C-alpha positions in Angstrom: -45.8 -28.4 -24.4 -43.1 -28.3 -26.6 -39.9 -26.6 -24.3 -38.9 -24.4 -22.3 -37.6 -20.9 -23.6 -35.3 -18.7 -22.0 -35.1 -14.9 -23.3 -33.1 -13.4 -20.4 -30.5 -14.0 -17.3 -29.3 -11.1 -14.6 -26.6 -11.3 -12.0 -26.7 -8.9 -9.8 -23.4 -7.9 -7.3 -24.2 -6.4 -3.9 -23.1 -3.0 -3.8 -19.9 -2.0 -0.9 -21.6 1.2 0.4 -20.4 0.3 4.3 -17.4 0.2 6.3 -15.9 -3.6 6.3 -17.7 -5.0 3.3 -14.8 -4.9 1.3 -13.6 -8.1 3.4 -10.5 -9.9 1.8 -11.6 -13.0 0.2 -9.8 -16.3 2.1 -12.3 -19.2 0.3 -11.7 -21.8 -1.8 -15.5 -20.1 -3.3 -13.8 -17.0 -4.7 -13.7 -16.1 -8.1 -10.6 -14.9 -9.5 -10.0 -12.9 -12.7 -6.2 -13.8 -13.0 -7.2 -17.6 -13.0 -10.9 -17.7 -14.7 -12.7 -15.3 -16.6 -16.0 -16.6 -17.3 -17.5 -19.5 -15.9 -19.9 -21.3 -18.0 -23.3 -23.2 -16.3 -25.2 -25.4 -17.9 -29.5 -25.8 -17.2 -31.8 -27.9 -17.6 -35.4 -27.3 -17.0 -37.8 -30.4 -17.1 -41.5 -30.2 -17.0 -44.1 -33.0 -15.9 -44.4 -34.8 -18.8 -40.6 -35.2 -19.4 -40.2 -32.7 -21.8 -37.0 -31.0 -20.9 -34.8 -28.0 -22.3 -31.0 -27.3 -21.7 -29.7 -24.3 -22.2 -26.5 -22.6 -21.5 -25.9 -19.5 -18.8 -22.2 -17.9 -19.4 -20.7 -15.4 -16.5 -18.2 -13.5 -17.4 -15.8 -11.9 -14.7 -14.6 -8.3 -14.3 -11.3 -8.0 -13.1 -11.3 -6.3 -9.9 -9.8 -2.7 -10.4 -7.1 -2.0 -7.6 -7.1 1.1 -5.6 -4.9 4.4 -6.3 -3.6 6.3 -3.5 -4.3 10.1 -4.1 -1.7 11.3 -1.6 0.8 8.7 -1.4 4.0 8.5 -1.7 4.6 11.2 0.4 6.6 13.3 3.1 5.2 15.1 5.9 7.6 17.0 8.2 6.6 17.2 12.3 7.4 20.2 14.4 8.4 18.6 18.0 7.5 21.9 20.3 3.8 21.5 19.1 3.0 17.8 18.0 1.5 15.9 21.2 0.0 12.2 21.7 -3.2 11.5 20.2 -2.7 13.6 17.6 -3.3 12.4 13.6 -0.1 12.9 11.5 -1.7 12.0 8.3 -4.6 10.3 6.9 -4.6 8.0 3.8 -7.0 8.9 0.6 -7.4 6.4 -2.1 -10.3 6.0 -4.8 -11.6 2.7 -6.1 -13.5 1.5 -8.4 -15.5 -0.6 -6.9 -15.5 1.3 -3.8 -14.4 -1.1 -1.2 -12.3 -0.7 2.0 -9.0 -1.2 2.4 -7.1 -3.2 5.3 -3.7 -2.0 5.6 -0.2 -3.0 7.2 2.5 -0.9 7.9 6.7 -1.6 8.1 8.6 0.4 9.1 12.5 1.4 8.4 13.0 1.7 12.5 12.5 -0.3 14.9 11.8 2.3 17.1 8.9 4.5 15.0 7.1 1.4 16.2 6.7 3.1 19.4 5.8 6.6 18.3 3.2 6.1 15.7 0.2 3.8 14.8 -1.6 3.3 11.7 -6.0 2.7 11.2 -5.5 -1.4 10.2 -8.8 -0.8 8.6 -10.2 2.2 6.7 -12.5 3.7 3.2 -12.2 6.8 1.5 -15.5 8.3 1.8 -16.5 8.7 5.6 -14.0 6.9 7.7 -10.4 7.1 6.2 -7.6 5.5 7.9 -4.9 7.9 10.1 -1.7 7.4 11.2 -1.7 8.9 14.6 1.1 9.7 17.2 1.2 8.0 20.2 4.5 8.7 21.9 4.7 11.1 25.0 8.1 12.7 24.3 9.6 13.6 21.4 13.3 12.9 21.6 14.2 11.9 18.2 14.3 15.5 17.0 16.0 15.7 13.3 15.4 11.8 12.5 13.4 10.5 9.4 11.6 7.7 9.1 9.8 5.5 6.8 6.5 4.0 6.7 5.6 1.3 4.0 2.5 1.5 3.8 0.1 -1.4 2.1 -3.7 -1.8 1.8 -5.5 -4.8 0.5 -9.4 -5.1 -1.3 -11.0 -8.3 -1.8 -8.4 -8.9 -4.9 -5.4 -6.6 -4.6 -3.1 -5.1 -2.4 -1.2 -1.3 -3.4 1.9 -0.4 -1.5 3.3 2.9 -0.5 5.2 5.2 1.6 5.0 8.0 3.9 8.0 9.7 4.5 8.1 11.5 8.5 10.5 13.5 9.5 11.0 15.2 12.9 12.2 18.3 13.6 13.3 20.2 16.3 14.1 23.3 13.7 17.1 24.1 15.3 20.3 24.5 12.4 20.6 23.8 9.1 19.2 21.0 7.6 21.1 18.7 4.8 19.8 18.7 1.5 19.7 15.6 -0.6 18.0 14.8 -4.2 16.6 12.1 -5.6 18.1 10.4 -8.6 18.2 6.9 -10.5 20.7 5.0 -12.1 20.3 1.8 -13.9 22.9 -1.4 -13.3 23.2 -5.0 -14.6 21.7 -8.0 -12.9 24.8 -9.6 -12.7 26.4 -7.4 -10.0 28.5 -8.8 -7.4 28.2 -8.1 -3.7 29.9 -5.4 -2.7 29.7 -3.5 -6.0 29.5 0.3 -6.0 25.8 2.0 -7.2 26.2 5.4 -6.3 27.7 8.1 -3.8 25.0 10.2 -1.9 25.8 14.0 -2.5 24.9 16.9 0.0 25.6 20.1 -2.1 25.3 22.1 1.3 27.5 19.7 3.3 29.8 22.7 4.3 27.5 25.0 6.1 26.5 21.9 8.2 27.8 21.1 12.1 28.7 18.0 13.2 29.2 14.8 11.3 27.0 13.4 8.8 25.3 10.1 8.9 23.9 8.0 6.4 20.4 5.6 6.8 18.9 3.9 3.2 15.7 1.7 3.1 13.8 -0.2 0.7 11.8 -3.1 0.5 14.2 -5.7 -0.2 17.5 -5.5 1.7 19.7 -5.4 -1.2 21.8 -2.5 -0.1 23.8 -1.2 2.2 25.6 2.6 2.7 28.7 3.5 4.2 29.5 6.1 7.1 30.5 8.4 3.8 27.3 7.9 2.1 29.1 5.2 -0.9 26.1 3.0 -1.2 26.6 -0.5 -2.4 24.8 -4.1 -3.1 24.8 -5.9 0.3 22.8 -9.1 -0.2 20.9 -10.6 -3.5 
């Protein structure tokens, strides 16, 4: 016999058709796109006289695709005379290519929104979707937002977002403010001035206004007349 031929190698990947199989990867075992993106193996295959062939078997790695959020970043407003415990505020949609499930964490801007809403730690987007559900007994807070960061992880990447809650008690007017964006230099000093928040309908408003920012990094701070400035870098 003069060697061994090889025509033709197959790797198959185990589909993620159920909830959980999209388990974050914590193994030394993993492969990672980012770091190696093939791995070449080397075989030999030796018969019983001696005779032996070596050949070569390359894997290439596809990068893992991360997931898109399909109704994130968002706001959802809650009317306190009908919301009650145990209900679902919102529930998070997401596609992905390689259709795994998502394990998310949640921050958010209060302290207190701790205590009035939970999120799913663990949900997919085809039968069993995480919610974010309200758990508090009285509703108190009437006319207060609140923000949610919201981020799920797959096996390789993790996609942040927010949901925006605010709770009303619809009594009054409501302010009105508008997103904008400005763009500084990195070599801003503490205290420095970014912008002034502006309430076009400030004058048909009761009471005094007050002023709450959030982000992901606590960079910023805003004053009790809405001049927001660099706090910390």
């Amino acid at each position: 016999m003069k060697g061994l031929l090889f025509t033709a190698y197959s790797l198959y990947k185990k589909s993620c058709d159920s909830p959980g199989c999209g388990a974050i990867c914590n193994t030394n075992g993993c492969m990672d796109y980012s770091v190696i993106t093939s791995y070449a193996i080397g075989i030999t295959c030796t018969d019983g006289y001696g005779l032996n062939d070596t050949r070569t078997f390359t894997m290439y790695v596809k990068q893992n695709d991360p997931p898109i959020y399909t109704n994130l970043d968002h706001t959802i407003t809650l009317n306190t005379d009908i919301i009650a415990k145990g209900d679902v505020l919102f529930t998070i949609y997401y596609t992905d290519t390689e259709n795994e499930t998502l394990h998310y964490n949640y921050t958010y801007n209060r302290t207190v929104s701790s205590d009035l809403f939970i999120g799913d730690t663990v949900g997919d987007y085809y039968n069993n979707a995480a919610n974010i559900t309200a758990i508090a007994d009285q509703w108190d807070l009437s006319n207060t937002m609140y923000a949610v960061y919201i981020c799920g992880s797959d096996r390789r990447n993790t996609k942040c977002a927010t949901l925006t809650i605010q709770i009303k008690d619809y009594c009054g007017i409501d302010p009105i403010c508008s997103s904008n964006s400005t763009t500084v230099s990195d070599r801003l000093a503490v205290g420095s001035h970014l912008f002034t928040i502006s309430v076009p309908n400030i004058n048909a408003l009761s009471g005094t206004l007050s002023y709450t920012i959030y982000s992901e990094k606590a960079f910023f701070t805003v004053s009790s007349s809405g001049r927001c400035s660099i706090f910390n870098i």
